[in-house]
Coordinates of C-alpha atoms in Angstrom, one line a residue:
Chain A
M1 CA -77.0 -125.0 -121.4
A2 CA -78.0 -122.5 -124.9
S3 CA -75.1 -121.2 -126.9
S4 CA -74.9 -118.0 -127.1
I5 CA -72.1 -117.9 -129.7
E6 CA -72.0 -120.5 -132.6
V7 CA -69.4 -120.5 -135.1
R8 CA -69.6 -123.0 -138.6
E9 CA -66.9 -123.4 -140.5
L10 CA -65.9 -119.4 -140.6
T11 CA -63.4 -118.7 -143.3
K12 CA -61.1 -115.5 -143.8
Y13 CA -59.5 -115.2 -147.1
Y14 CA -56.9 -111.8 -146.9
G15 CA -56.2 -111.8 -150.8
S16 CA -54.6 -115.1 -151.0
L17 CA -53.6 -115.2 -147.0
L18 CA -55.9 -117.7 -145.6
A19 CA -56.3 -116.4 -141.9
V20 CA -59.2 -117.7 -140.4
D21 CA -59.6 -121.3 -141.7
H22 CA -62.8 -123.3 -141.1
I23 CA -63.3 -123.0 -137.9
S24 CA -66.1 -123.7 -135.9
F25 CA -67.0 -123.1 -132.2
E26 CA -69.6 -123.0 -129.5
V27 CA -69.8 -120.8 -126.6
E28 CA -72.4 -121.5 -123.5
A29 CA -74.7 -118.5 -122.7
G30 CA -72.7 -116.8 -119.4
E31 CA -69.4 -118.4 -119.9
V32 CA -66.0 -116.5 -120.2
F33 CA -64.5 -118.0 -123.2
G34 CA -60.9 -117.8 -124.2
F35 CA -59.8 -117.0 -127.7
L36 CA -55.5 -118.0 -126.9
G37 CA -53.0 -117.6 -129.9
P38 CA -49.5 -115.9 -130.9
N39 CA -49.8 -112.3 -132.8
G40 CA -50.6 -113.2 -136.2
A41 CA -53.1 -116.7 -136.1
G42 CA -56.4 -114.8 -136.2
K43 CA -57.5 -114.0 -132.5
T44 CA -59.0 -110.6 -133.6
T45 CA -60.1 -111.3 -137.4
T46 CA -61.6 -113.8 -136.1
M47 CA -63.2 -111.6 -133.3
R48 CA -64.0 -108.9 -136.3
M49 CA -65.5 -111.2 -138.4
L50 CA -68.1 -112.1 -134.9
T51 CA -68.9 -108.7 -134.7
N52 CA -69.2 -108.3 -138.4
L53 CA -66.6 -105.6 -138.6
T54 CA -65.0 -108.2 -141.6
R55 CA -67.2 -110.3 -143.4
P56 CA -66.0 -113.5 -143.3
N57 CA -65.7 -115.3 -147.2
E58 CA -67.3 -118.9 -146.2
G59 CA -68.9 -120.1 -142.7
S60 CA -72.0 -118.8 -141.0
A61 CA -71.9 -117.3 -136.7
T62 CA -74.7 -116.1 -134.8
I63 CA -74.5 -114.3 -131.7
L64 CA -77.9 -115.0 -129.3
G65 CA -79.4 -116.7 -132.2
M66 CA -78.6 -113.8 -134.8
D67 CA -76.6 -114.2 -137.5
T68 CA -73.4 -111.9 -137.9
V69 CA -73.9 -110.9 -140.9
R70 CA -77.8 -110.6 -141.9
D71 CA -78.5 -109.3 -138.2
S72 CA -75.8 -106.7 -138.0
L73 CA -77.6 -104.7 -136.1
A74 CA -79.1 -105.9 -133.9
V75 CA -76.2 -108.0 -133.2
K76 CA -74.6 -104.9 -132.5
A77 CA -77.1 -103.9 -130.1
A78 CA -76.8 -106.9 -128.1
V79 CA -72.7 -107.0 -128.1
G80 CA -70.4 -104.8 -126.4
I81 CA -66.4 -104.6 -127.9
V82 CA -63.4 -103.6 -125.7
P83 CA -60.7 -103.3 -129.0
E84 CA -57.2 -103.7 -128.5
A85 CA -56.4 -100.4 -128.5
S86 CA -58.2 -97.7 -126.2
N87 CA -60.2 -95.9 -129.1
V88 CA -61.6 -93.3 -126.7
F89 CA -62.4 -90.1 -128.1
F90 CA -58.9 -87.3 -127.1
E91 CA -60.7 -84.6 -126.8
L92 CA -64.3 -85.6 -124.5
T93 CA -64.2 -86.3 -121.1
T94 CA -65.1 -89.2 -119.7
L95 CA -68.7 -88.4 -119.1
A96 CA -68.3 -86.5 -122.7
N97 CA -67.8 -90.4 -124.3
L98 CA -70.0 -92.3 -122.1
T99 CA -72.6 -90.4 -123.1
F100 CA -72.0 -90.4 -126.8
T101 CA -72.0 -93.9 -126.8
G102 CA -75.1 -94.3 -124.9
A103 CA -77.1 -92.2 -127.8
L104 CA -75.3 -94.2 -130.2
Y105 CA -77.0 -97.5 -128.3
G106 CA -80.2 -95.5 -128.1
L107 CA -80.6 -95.3 -124.6
P108 CA -83.4 -92.6 -123.3
R109 CA -81.6 -90.0 -122.1
K110 CA -82.1 -90.0 -118.2
R111 CA -81.1 -93.4 -118.6
I112 CA -77.9 -92.1 -120.2
T113 CA -76.9 -90.3 -117.5
Q114 CA -77.6 -92.7 -114.7
R115 CA -76.0 -95.6 -116.3
A116 CA -72.7 -93.1 -117.2
E117 CA -73.0 -92.4 -113.7
E118 CA -72.8 -95.9 -113.2
L119 CA -69.5 -96.8 -114.4
I120 CA -67.9 -93.6 -113.9
E121 CA -68.4 -94.8 -110.1
L122 CA -68.0 -98.6 -111.2
F123 CA -64.5 -98.0 -113.0
D124 CA -62.8 -95.4 -110.3
L125 CA -63.7 -92.8 -112.6
V126 CA -64.6 -90.7 -110.4
P127 CA -62.0 -88.2 -109.7
H128 CA -61.3 -88.2 -114.0
R129 CA -65.3 -87.8 -114.7
D130 CA -64.8 -83.8 -116.7
R131 CA -61.0 -84.8 -117.7
K132 CA -60.7 -85.1 -121.1
S133 CA -59.5 -88.3 -122.7
M134 CA -56.2 -87.2 -123.5
E135 CA -55.5 -86.0 -120.2
L136 CA -55.7 -89.6 -118.7
S137 CA -53.4 -92.2 -118.1
L138 CA -53.2 -95.5 -120.2
G139 CA -54.8 -97.7 -117.9
L140 CA -57.3 -95.2 -117.6
R141 CA -58.1 -94.9 -120.8
R142 CA -58.8 -98.8 -120.8
R143 CA -61.3 -98.7 -118.3
L144 CA -63.2 -96.3 -120.3
T145 CA -62.9 -97.8 -123.2
I146 CA -64.7 -101.3 -121.2
A147 CA -67.2 -99.2 -119.5
M148 CA -67.9 -97.9 -123.0
S149 CA -68.2 -101.0 -124.4
I150 CA -70.6 -102.4 -121.3
M151 CA -72.7 -98.9 -121.7
H152 CA -75.9 -100.7 -123.2
E153 CA -75.5 -103.6 -120.5
P154 CA -74.8 -106.0 -123.7
K155 CA -75.2 -110.1 -123.2
V156 CA -72.2 -110.3 -125.0
V157 CA -69.2 -109.0 -125.0
F158 CA -66.0 -109.2 -126.7
L159 CA -62.4 -108.2 -125.2
D160 CA -59.8 -107.6 -127.3
E161 CA -56.5 -107.9 -125.1
P162 CA -57.9 -106.6 -122.1
T163 CA -55.1 -105.9 -120.0
S164 CA -52.2 -105.4 -122.3
G165 CA -49.9 -103.5 -120.8
L166 CA -51.4 -102.1 -118.0
D167 CA -50.3 -101.6 -114.4
V168 CA -51.2 -104.3 -111.9
E169 CA -54.3 -102.0 -110.5
S170 CA -55.6 -101.4 -113.3
A171 CA -55.5 -104.9 -115.0
R172 CA -56.5 -106.9 -111.4
L173 CA -59.7 -104.2 -111.6
I174 CA -61.1 -105.1 -115.3
R175 CA -60.2 -108.8 -113.9
D176 CA -62.6 -108.4 -111.7
I177 CA -65.3 -106.5 -113.8
V178 CA -65.0 -110.0 -116.0
G179 CA -66.2 -111.7 -113.0
A180 CA -69.1 -108.7 -112.1
L181 CA -69.6 -109.6 -115.7
R182 CA -69.9 -113.4 -115.6
K183 CA -71.8 -113.1 -112.1
N184 CA -74.6 -111.4 -114.7
G185 CA -74.8 -113.2 -116.6
V186 CA -72.8 -112.1 -119.6
T187 CA -71.3 -113.6 -121.9
V188 CA -67.4 -112.5 -122.5
F189 CA -65.1 -114.2 -125.1
I190 CA -61.9 -112.7 -124.6
T191 CA -59.3 -112.8 -127.2
T192 CA -55.5 -113.1 -125.5
H193 CA -52.3 -113.4 -125.4
N194 CA -51.5 -113.7 -122.7
M195 CA -52.0 -117.7 -120.7
E196 CA -52.2 -117.0 -116.9
E197 CA -55.0 -113.7 -117.8
A198 CA -56.4 -117.5 -119.5
N199 CA -56.4 -119.1 -116.9
Q200 CA -57.5 -117.1 -114.6
L201 CA -60.4 -116.0 -115.9
C202 CA -61.9 -118.2 -118.8
E203 CA -63.8 -121.2 -118.2
R204 CA -63.1 -122.7 -121.2
I205 CA -60.2 -121.9 -124.4
A206 CA -60.0 -122.0 -127.8
V207 CA -56.2 -122.4 -129.2
I208 CA -55.8 -121.5 -132.0
N209 CA -52.7 -121.4 -134.3
H210 CA -52.7 -119.8 -138.5
G211 CA -56.0 -119.7 -139.0
R212 CA -57.1 -123.0 -137.6
L213 CA -58.5 -124.0 -134.3
V214 CA -56.2 -126.5 -132.7
A215 CA -58.0 -127.4 -129.3
V216 CA -61.3 -126.6 -126.8
D217 CA -61.2 -126.9 -123.1
T218 CA -61.9 -126.1 -119.8
P219 CA -57.7 -124.9 -118.8
E220 CA -57.1 -127.9 -116.5
R221 CA -57.9 -130.6 -119.0
L222 CA -55.9 -128.5 -121.6
K223 CA -53.2 -128.8 -119.2
Q224 CA -53.8 -132.3 -119.2
A225 CA -53.0 -132.4 -122.5
A226 CA -49.6 -131.8 -121.2
A227 CA -48.8 -134.2 -118.7
E228 CA -45.3 -135.0 -119.5
A229 CA -44.8 -131.4 -118.9
Q230 CA -45.0 -131.6 -115.1
A231 CA -42.3 -131.2 -112.9
V232 CA -40.9 -131.7 -108.6
E233 CA -38.9 -129.1 -107.8
V234 CA -36.4 -129.5 -104.7
A235 CA -33.9 -127.6 -103.3
F236 CA -31.7 -129.6 -100.3
S237 CA -28.8 -127.7 -97.6
R238 CA -26.4 -128.1 -99.9
E239 CA -24.9 -128.3 -103.8
L240 CA -24.9 -131.9 -105.1
S241 CA -21.6 -133.4 -106.3
G242 CA -21.1 -133.7 -110.2
D243 CA -21.7 -137.4 -109.2
E244 CA -25.4 -137.1 -107.5
E245 CA -26.4 -134.9 -109.8
E246 CA -25.6 -137.6 -112.8
K247 CA -27.1 -140.4 -110.1
L248 CA -30.3 -137.8 -109.9
S249 CA -31.3 -137.1 -114.1
K250 CA -30.6 -141.5 -113.9
M251 CA -33.3 -141.9 -111.4
A252 CA -36.9 -143.6 -112.3
C253 CA -39.4 -141.4 -113.8
V254 CA -37.6 -138.2 -114.0
G255 CA -36.8 -136.7 -118.0
E256 CA -34.6 -133.8 -117.7
V257 CA -32.7 -132.3 -114.5
R258 CA -32.6 -128.5 -114.8
R259 CA -30.8 -126.2 -112.8
L260 CA -32.9 -123.4 -111.3
G261 CA -30.6 -121.3 -108.7
D262 CA -30.4 -123.5 -106.0
K263 CA -33.0 -125.7 -106.9
Y264 CA -33.3 -128.6 -109.1
H265 CA -36.5 -128.7 -111.0
L266 CA -37.2 -132.3 -112.7
I267 CA -39.0 -132.8 -115.8
V268 CA -41.6 -135.5 -115.1
S269 CA -44.3 -137.6 -116.3
D270 CA -45.4 -139.3 -113.4
P271 CA -44.6 -137.0 -109.2
P272 CA -46.0 -139.8 -107.0
C273 CA -43.4 -142.1 -109.2
V274 CA -40.1 -139.3 -108.6
L275 CA -41.7 -138.3 -104.8
R276 CA -41.3 -142.6 -103.8
A277 CA -38.1 -142.9 -105.3
L278 CA -36.6 -139.2 -104.4
Y279 CA -36.6 -140.0 -100.7
P280 CA -34.5 -143.6 -100.8
F281 CA -32.1 -141.2 -102.9
I282 CA -31.7 -138.4 -100.0
N283 CA -31.1 -140.7 -97.0
E284 CA -28.5 -142.6 -99.3
H285 CA -26.8 -139.5 -99.4
G286 CA -27.2 -137.9 -96.9
L287 CA -29.1 -134.7 -98.2
E288 CA -31.5 -132.7 -96.0
P289 CA -34.5 -130.9 -97.6
I290 CA -35.2 -127.9 -97.4
A291 CA -37.9 -127.6 -99.6
I292 CA -40.0 -129.6 -102.6
N293 CA -42.8 -128.8 -104.6
T294 CA -44.5 -130.5 -107.6
Y295 CA -46.1 -128.2 -110.1
G296 CA -48.4 -129.5 -113.1
P297 CA -48.3 -128.4 -116.4
S298 CA -49.4 -124.5 -117.6
L299 CA -50.9 -123.1 -120.2
E300 CA -48.1 -121.9 -121.4
D301 CA -46.6 -126.2 -121.8
V302 CA -49.7 -126.4 -123.6
F303 CA -49.5 -123.6 -125.7
V304 CA -45.9 -124.7 -126.7
K305 CA -46.9 -128.5 -126.9
L306 CA -50.5 -127.6 -129.1
V307 CA -48.2 -124.6 -131.2
G308 CA -44.8 -126.4 -131.6
K309 CA -47.0 -129.6 -133.0
E310 CA -48.5 -127.5 -135.3
K311 CA -45.4 -126.2 -136.5
E312 CA -44.3 -129.5 -137.8
P313 CA -44.1 -130.6 -140.6
A314 CA -47.2 -133.3 -142.0
Chain B
M1 CA -79.3 -106.9 -117.2
T2 CA -82.4 -104.8 -118.7
E3 CA -83.3 -106.4 -122.5
T4 CA -81.8 -104.5 -125.7
A5 CA -84.1 -104.3 -128.5
V6 CA -81.6 -107.6 -130.1
K7 CA -85.8 -108.3 -132.1
T8 CA -85.4 -106.2 -134.2
R9 CA -83.2 -105.9 -137.2
R10 CA -83.7 -101.8 -138.4
P11 CA -84.1 -99.8 -136.3
P12 CA -87.6 -97.2 -136.4
L13 CA -86.3 -94.2 -138.3
W14 CA -86.8 -91.8 -134.9
E15 CA -84.0 -93.6 -133.3
G16 CA -82.0 -93.4 -136.7
L17 CA -82.6 -89.8 -137.0
R18 CA -81.1 -89.8 -132.8
K19 CA -78.2 -91.5 -133.7
A20 CA -77.5 -89.4 -136.6
W21 CA -77.9 -86.1 -134.4
A22 CA -75.6 -87.6 -131.6
I23 CA -72.3 -87.9 -134.9
S24 CA -73.5 -84.8 -135.5
G25 CA -73.4 -83.0 -131.8
K26 CA -70.1 -84.9 -130.7
D27 CA -68.4 -83.6 -134.3
M28 CA -69.3 -80.7 -133.6
K29 CA -67.7 -80.5 -130.5
I30 CA -64.7 -82.0 -131.5
Y31 CA -63.5 -80.8 -135.0
Y32 CA -65.6 -77.4 -135.3
F33 CA -62.5 -75.3 -133.3
Q34 CA -60.1 -77.7 -134.9
P35 CA -57.2 -74.9 -136.5
A36 CA -57.1 -76.9 -140.0
V37 CA -60.8 -76.7 -140.0
L38 CA -60.9 -73.2 -139.9
I39 CA -58.3 -72.4 -141.7
F40 CA -58.9 -74.5 -144.6
G41 CA -62.9 -73.1 -144.0
L42 CA -62.8 -69.4 -143.0
V43 CA -59.6 -68.5 -143.9
F44 CA -58.8 -69.9 -146.7
P45 CA -62.2 -68.5 -148.4
I46 CA -61.4 -65.2 -147.3
A47 CA -58.0 -64.8 -148.6
I48 CA -58.7 -65.8 -151.9
F49 CA -61.4 -63.3 -152.2
F50 CA -58.9 -60.8 -151.1
A51 CA -56.7 -61.5 -153.3
F52 CA -59.0 -61.7 -155.9
L53 CA -60.3 -58.4 -155.9
M54 CA -57.2 -56.3 -154.9
G55 CA -55.8 -54.7 -158.4
R56 CA -59.1 -55.4 -159.9
D57 CA -61.6 -52.4 -161.4
V58 CA -64.4 -54.9 -160.1
Q59 CA -66.8 -54.1 -157.8
A60 CA -66.9 -55.8 -154.3
V61 CA -70.8 -56.0 -154.3
N62 CA -70.4 -58.2 -157.3
L63 CA -68.0 -60.9 -156.3
F64 CA -70.3 -60.7 -152.3
P65 CA -72.7 -63.8 -153.6
G66 CA -69.5 -65.6 -155.0
L67 CA -68.0 -64.8 -152.2
I68 CA -70.6 -66.4 -150.0
A69 CA -70.0 -69.7 -152.9
L70 CA -66.8 -69.9 -152.2
T71 CA -66.9 -69.3 -148.1
L72 CA -69.8 -72.6 -148.0
F73 CA -67.5 -74.8 -150.5
F74 CA -64.8 -74.9 -148.5
S75 CA -66.3 -74.5 -144.9
T76 CA -69.0 -77.2 -146.4
T77 CA -66.0 -79.4 -147.7
T78 CA -64.1 -79.4 -145.1
V79 CA -65.3 -81.1 -142.0
A80 CA -65.6 -84.4 -143.2
P81 CA -62.8 -84.8 -144.8
F82 CA -60.7 -84.0 -141.4
S83 CA -62.7 -85.5 -139.0
V84 CA -63.6 -89.3 -141.3
P85 CA -59.3 -89.7 -141.5
W86 CA -58.7 -88.1 -137.7
E87 CA -61.0 -91.0 -136.9
K88 CA -59.6 -93.7 -138.7
M89 CA -56.4 -92.5 -137.6
N90 CA -57.4 -92.6 -134.4
R91 CA -59.4 -95.2 -134.1
T92 CA -62.5 -94.1 -132.9
F93 CA -64.1 -94.1 -135.4
E94 CA -64.6 -97.5 -135.2
R95 CA -66.7 -97.0 -132.6
L96 CA -69.2 -95.9 -134.7
L97 CA -68.6 -99.5 -136.4
F98 CA -68.9 -101.3 -133.5
A99 CA -72.5 -99.8 -132.4
P100 CA -75.8 -100.3 -133.6
V101 CA -75.6 -96.8 -136.3
S102 CA -76.8 -97.7 -140.2
M103 CA -74.8 -96.5 -143.0
F104 CA -77.5 -93.7 -143.9
D105 CA -77.0 -92.5 -140.3
A106 CA -73.2 -92.2 -139.9
V107 CA -73.2 -90.3 -143.1
L108 CA -76.3 -88.4 -142.4
G109 CA -74.5 -87.7 -138.6
K110 CA -71.4 -86.5 -140.1
V111 CA -73.4 -84.3 -143.3
V112 CA -75.8 -82.6 -141.1
S113 CA -72.4 -81.3 -139.1
A114 CA -70.6 -80.5 -141.5
F115 CA -74.2 -78.4 -143.0
L116 CA -74.4 -76.6 -139.9
F117 CA -70.9 -75.4 -140.0
G118 CA -71.0 -74.2 -143.3
L119 CA -74.8 -72.8 -142.9
V120 CA -73.4 -70.5 -140.1
I121 CA -69.4 -69.7 -141.6
S122 CA -71.7 -68.9 -144.8
L123 CA -73.8 -65.7 -142.7
V124 CA -70.4 -64.8 -142.1
P125 CA -69.8 -63.4 -145.5
L126 CA -73.2 -62.6 -146.4
A127 CA -73.7 -60.5 -143.2
I128 CA -70.7 -58.3 -144.3
G129 CA -72.0 -58.2 -147.7
L130 CA -74.8 -56.0 -146.3
I131 CA -73.0 -54.7 -143.5
F132 CA -70.7 -53.1 -145.3
F133 CA -70.6 -53.2 -149.0
G134 CA -74.1 -52.4 -150.1
S135 CA -74.7 -56.3 -150.7
R136 CA -78.7 -56.6 -150.9
I137 CA -81.1 -59.4 -151.0
S138 CA -83.9 -59.2 -153.6
N139 CA -84.9 -62.5 -152.9
Y140 CA -85.0 -64.5 -150.1
P141 CA -86.7 -67.5 -150.9
V142 CA -84.3 -68.4 -153.4
L143 CA -80.9 -67.5 -151.4
I144 CA -82.2 -69.8 -148.2
L145 CA -82.8 -72.5 -150.9
A146 CA -79.4 -71.5 -151.8
L147 CA -77.7 -71.2 -148.4
L148 CA -80.0 -74.6 -147.3
L149 CA -80.0 -77.0 -150.8
G150 CA -75.6 -75.7 -151.5
N151 CA -74.4 -76.4 -148.1
L152 CA -76.4 -79.9 -148.4
C153 CA -74.7 -81.0 -151.6
L154 CA -71.5 -79.7 -150.9
A155 CA -71.3 -80.8 -147.2
T156 CA -72.3 -84.6 -148.9
M157 CA -69.4 -84.1 -151.6
G158 CA -66.6 -83.2 -148.3
M159 CA -68.0 -86.6 -147.1
L160 CA -67.8 -88.9 -150.1
I161 CA -64.0 -87.0 -150.5
S162 CA -63.8 -88.3 -146.8
T163 CA -63.9 -91.6 -148.3
V164 CA -60.4 -91.6 -150.3
N165 CA -58.3 -94.7 -149.3
A166 CA -56.5 -92.6 -147.4
D167 CA -55.9 -92.6 -143.4
T168 CA -54.6 -89.5 -141.8
P169 CA -56.1 -85.7 -142.8
P170 CA -53.7 -84.4 -144.4
K171 CA -53.7 -86.4 -147.2
V172 CA -57.5 -87.0 -147.7
M173 CA -57.1 -83.1 -148.0
M174 CA -53.9 -83.2 -150.2
V175 CA -57.3 -84.7 -152.7
L176 CA -59.9 -82.3 -151.5
N177 CA -57.4 -79.2 -152.3
V178 CA -57.3 -81.0 -156.4
V179 CA -60.8 -82.0 -156.6
R180 CA -62.2 -77.8 -155.0
L181 CA -59.1 -75.7 -156.5
P182 CA -59.8 -76.5 -160.1
L183 CA -64.2 -76.4 -159.8
M184 CA -63.5 -72.9 -157.5
F185 CA -62.5 -71.6 -161.7
V186 CA -65.6 -73.4 -163.8
S187 CA -68.5 -72.4 -160.9
G188 CA -69.2 -68.5 -161.5
I189 CA -67.6 -68.0 -158.4
F190 CA -64.9 -65.7 -159.8
L191 CA -66.5 -65.0 -163.2
A192 CA -70.4 -65.0 -163.6
L193 CA -71.4 -68.7 -165.7
P194 CA -72.3 -66.3 -168.9
T195 CA -68.9 -64.7 -169.0
L196 CA -66.5 -68.1 -168.9
P197 CA -65.9 -69.4 -172.3
T198 CA -67.2 -71.8 -174.0
Y199 CA -65.5 -74.8 -172.3
G200 CA -66.1 -73.6 -168.6
R201 CA -69.4 -73.4 -169.5
V202 CA -69.9 -76.5 -170.3
L203 CA -67.4 -77.9 -167.7
A204 CA -69.3 -76.0 -164.9
W205 CA -72.6 -78.0 -165.8
F206 CA -70.3 -80.9 -163.9
S207 CA -69.9 -78.7 -160.7
P208 CA -72.1 -78.5 -157.9
V209 CA -70.7 -75.5 -156.3
S210 CA -72.1 -73.8 -160.3
Y211 CA -75.8 -74.7 -159.6
A212 CA -75.3 -73.6 -155.2
A213 CA -73.6 -69.9 -157.2
D214 CA -76.1 -69.4 -159.3
L215 CA -78.7 -69.8 -156.6
L216 CA -76.4 -66.9 -154.4
Y217 CA -76.5 -65.2 -157.3
K218 CA -80.3 -64.8 -157.9
G219 CA -81.0 -65.0 -154.1
M220 CA -79.1 -61.5 -154.3
G221 CA -80.6 -59.7 -157.7
F222 CA -78.0 -60.5 -159.9
Q223 CA -79.2 -63.0 -163.2
S224 CA -79.7 -66.7 -163.2
Y225 CA -77.8 -69.1 -165.5
F226 CA -79.5 -72.2 -165.6
G227 CA -82.8 -71.2 -163.6
V228 CA -83.7 -72.3 -159.7
L229 CA -85.5 -74.9 -160.9
I230 CA -82.6 -76.2 -162.5
S231 CA -79.9 -75.1 -160.8
S232 CA -82.4 -76.4 -157.4
L233 CA -82.7 -80.2 -158.8
M234 CA -79.8 -80.4 -160.0
L235 CA -77.9 -79.5 -155.6
V236 CA -81.1 -82.6 -155.1
A237 CA -79.7 -84.9 -157.7
F238 CA -75.9 -84.4 -156.8
T239 CA -76.7 -84.7 -153.4
A240 CA -79.2 -87.8 -153.5
V241 CA -75.7 -89.6 -155.7
M242 CA -73.1 -88.8 -153.3
F243 CA -74.8 -89.3 -150.5
L244 CA -75.5 -92.8 -151.8
W245 CA -72.2 -93.3 -153.0
S246 CA -70.7 -92.3 -150.0
I247 CA -73.1 -94.8 -148.6
M248 CA -71.6 -97.7 -150.6
R249 CA -67.5 -96.3 -150.3
M250 CA -67.6 -96.8 -146.0
S251 CA -69.6 -99.9 -146.6
A252 CA -66.7 -101.6 -148.2
W253 CA -64.5 -100.4 -145.8
N254 CA -65.7 -103.9 -143.7
K255 CA -66.0 -106.6 -146.6

């Protein structure tokens, strides 16, 4: 599949601070790509360079085969940008914000009206069509910001922290919209520090820390990198004695035991091995298991592992 | 999904002008009736004019070209220095940077909205002078030239001032007034240029307001100091230089 976004050795300095350090990656056409990292890792700077809001000091990037610096106007015509802050014009109505955006992208007048009404419907903004944006809630403004970003039907959409601080309904609607964009073949580039969101939405994820790319892979493959962070969680009908807890922690393949409420959370690298040892333990101590669950590593575990590794001295 | 015009590196002129007009239209809707714009652009010059007129043995009719120049100067230079930092503060200015809008079109859009605002507002003292104070228009083409070139040049001046490194309207307004207040006294607004002291007449050459005022005086039956041709050319030159300078300064924002 052809690449929508190609990044080669992209680098950005702010004075002497190296914000983005020679990063390279590709995003395929129609892919939902997550850009994950802690605050200040270089996520937004990378997105700003890709959309030519900030010039890179070194390296280059192409979007749909066009150089982001040399062909900046053509790139801007082909991409939609949703910044972290919902920057709608507070003094304009929902409809006026959309029609102004359509005019900026050079859409024909008839199409502007048609498309604005389509988006008002799609984003569930019909009751707020003629309300000034200053009267809208945070969630409604966020929906409007995203609607404005796709007014011109871009082939690539950049979303910076799309659901940050939103109510459940708005966040779900926005995730549904991302799904719909993917179905329509739009490439979606999401920067986020919300791991669950990245896990749910993205086909591949790049992890960035201190301006450097630490990993680029699918969520599931990334999770395998933190295999030792898998867990078996077990709850018994009665509380274990100190001696029993001691034996549980020394059971084969168990790395660590954490008490979580009425459950025991066993951190393991090989869940089947623990399960094999757990049944003899239950029989030996006359225990009755209420629940036994196994958990793979979460993306958060992967993130902590990858980012933590970065912090270790060389 | 429709095909977007991704192949063209630069949009055609007409498309650029449409985008610039969209920016002007948005500015008109949002900023024309903002209290700060009306106070600095309309109330302020009229108050200064009457403060200057009262208690002096001067016929009001002789001061009307100066009042029109003053109103034109204050109204036109107020719009962009309010709207640009306001949009930077609310991050809505980024909307223009996200879109396929060239800096030329963005600056043009901002300048045109200020130009139209100044043009309409400067007609108010003109009408008052004609109706109530016996002012007369002796040279319509020169008066129209004064209003068009003067407003365009000073709208561009406001645009240039709005590009200072400040992110809130009050900070930019402060810079604006630091520039505007001294210019008011060396541009033939209150005192005709020939009556200024030597240093004033020298400084007047460096103020675009002088040329707008000079054309207004000529259009309303008074003597021109620079001559119509020089005043017109100087206004065009100032406009071109300040327009390009504004583009350069704004282009540096995304470095």
